[in-house]
Amino acid sequence: MKIDDKLAEQWIKKGAKVLDLGCGDGALMAHLQAHFGVTGYGLEIDSDKISTAIARGVNVIEQDLNDGLGAFTDDSFDTVVMMRALQAVKNPKSLLLDMLRVAKEGIVTFPNFAYWQNRVYLGIKGIMPMSDTLPHAWYDTPNIHLCTFKDFERLCDDNGITILDSAAVSDSPLPKRLPSFMHASFDSAIKAMPNLLADVAVYRIAKRRP
Amino acid sequence: MTDTASLFTPRSKNNIAGSVGIVTPERIDFNLPLQLECQRVLNGFHLMIETYGNLNADKSNAILICHALSGSHHAAGYHSEDDTKAGWWDQLIGKDKAIDTNHYFVVCLNNIGSCHGSTGPTTPNPDNDGKPYGVDFPLITIKDWVKTQVMLSDRLGIARWHAIVGGSMGGMQALQWSVDYPERLRRCVIIACTPKLSAQNIAFNEVARQSILSDPEFHHGRYLEHGTYPRRGLILARMVGHITYLTEDAMKAKFGRDLKSGKFLYGYDVEFQVESYLRYQGERFSENFDANTYLLMTKALDYFDPTRDYADSTLSDEDALTYTLARTQCQFLVVSFSTDWRFAPERSQEIVNALMANHKPVSYVNIDAPLGHDSFLFDYPRYVAALKGFLEAPFVGKKSRTTNTPPNKNQPKPKLNQTPSQPNTEQSEINP
């Protein structure tokens, strides 16, 4: 389970109705169903992943996120989750608003384009970044809407979206190479400078109350 | 009950070893009056069935297969060593196949009104000196079929099916089961289906019916008594139907504009390969199918509307379906095929959306397959993976407090033609 999945798990209430956008092989939904009595659906377009999710006992609907959430009525879920898919959709803004139409809360994670490694690629090497989190070459990537923490927060602010919680996490192998006594200081460094040091952002969002 | 594949060596003209083996149909009699939706009563009837795999002790591993318009009880395996034609769903039913007979006891029946052995227009009418029913056979609906399938379940002692699976018109029966008898199935698989026919669907059916009805050999449906049958009408009906089962691209790939003799003959005989194919399909079909059955089946399709007894007629189609499916208690798998234009993916999505509006457990896959509506008959890997995965996945639907009757190792095999032993459906009732 990825670290952002673990964070998401903390923010989802027991027995909640959950919609998982881009659910992949259904690992998160299967986990939430088994341990937290969660019900709901995963949306996915990758056919192999759909088959795996079905075999896990996850309800998965074959649907392209770019087609929107028109099939779902307002406020029909407690939480809508979208893990590392925001950067790959055609219209992130309208999808975010649609997410908060169908659910009370949203949990969104995406790769941070301002992560220091990415800055090294662009600023020093002069080429588009590639990493574990962003493994694709620029000409062959599904990630068409990369953004940074700051960009995302500005988008929320401009569109009446409240950020209830956020966390910056690191997928990269760097912390593992550090001696263990330095882990705590690395964590606090991430907290202090997330836009530079964290490669994945996790946000819990809701509609701003008027 | 028939599981003899290993006894036979494979032959080149068939693939017995790769199937459930040689199977023997069984006849099951029901000597009770059957009240039909059309208000008429059928005084007793019989069903032809085939079964594959073994029923477990607590009778919890049974899967019911519902057939489509031209199908029969012969879904898998072969009828003899020399038989060259496997059952209609042999690609999907068998050991290690999508519907795995290593795990499941698979039951397929021939519906009444059909012409493959169960009571229908070609079987003797006891109220008319044993002459064939012909046109006197009542119009049967999907709901009536499900009612007879429930009677069959009772006879087999199956209180709750592991799954009910059907493609096209078979999917309609599975869907009807889920609303009429929600507590009697755990899983419902609806393939290449629609919540009801569109005007265009009905229009095609009407052309097929008119082809038969206007054939001079039809004799108001009493052709068997006249020692003849409306062959031309049946051929035409099938030709029209067949066009709707395929796609423009599939026909282009298979025939293009190829000419049989390589040149125009400036006449009305068969010239294009596609004409030859359609005539061949029509002729072959007309030899094995009954015209009254074709009429009846197309009418059953046209009438199908699972919301009829449940939703207020003032509701929109969408709301009526949502309201009706609120009754269901099983988990669903809905499968459509990308090139199916007879029952297009959007029609399957209507079912999926109505289920999701009720927060019911459902998975949906749209399989990329070139053969249009007919695709549901073939074992595309993705289709097999989804179906197999769904049938074998942990149950996420509503749990019943007591499911089937508790396991009893000494339980005898169900004797099919005895007085029905009523399974304890009260026990399997879901919500206290």
XYZ file of C-alpha atoms in Angstrom, chain A residues 17-18 33 39-41 47-48 50-51 54-62 71-72 76-77, chain B residues 333 352-353 355-356 358-367 382 385-386 389-390 393-394 396:
46
model
C -19.752 5.366 1.127
C -16.669 5.832 -0.995
C -14.050 -2.792 2.576
C -18.946 0.372 0.563
C -18.825 1.965 -2.853
C -17.311 1.804 -6.286
C -8.840 -3.470 -18.460
C -6.316 -5.685 -16.652
C -10.450 -3.870 -13.720
C -10.307 -7.672 -13.870
C -13.399 -7.509 -9.724
C -11.653 -10.693 -8.607
C -10.867 -8.954 -5.302
C -14.550 -8.381 -4.699
C -14.413 -4.660 -5.432
C -17.267 -3.032 -7.334
C -15.542 -1.510 -10.304
C -17.131 0.464 -13.089
C -15.358 0.779 -16.408
C -23.927 9.004 -13.520
C -23.810 9.954 -9.841
C -24.357 10.306 -2.916
C -21.005 9.506 -1.255
C -21.898 -7.867 -13.015
C -25.593 0.044 -13.953
C -26.618 3.626 -13.192
C -28.102 0.080 -9.455
C -25.531 2.682 -8.402
C -29.462 2.586 -5.093
C -25.888 2.032 -3.895
C -26.194 -1.646 -4.886
C -23.074 -3.729 -5.490
C -22.339 -3.726 -9.199
C -19.354 -4.004 -11.497
C -19.447 -3.020 -15.133
C -17.164 -3.835 -18.028
C -17.449 -2.804 -21.661
C -15.507 -5.371 -23.677
C -11.063 -9.819 -20.810
C -11.379 -12.708 -16.722
C -14.196 -10.419 -15.588
C -13.234 -13.163 -11.342
C -16.736 -12.039 -10.443
C -14.698 -13.326 -5.834
C -15.730 -12.984 -2.203
C -19.858 -8.430 -0.994
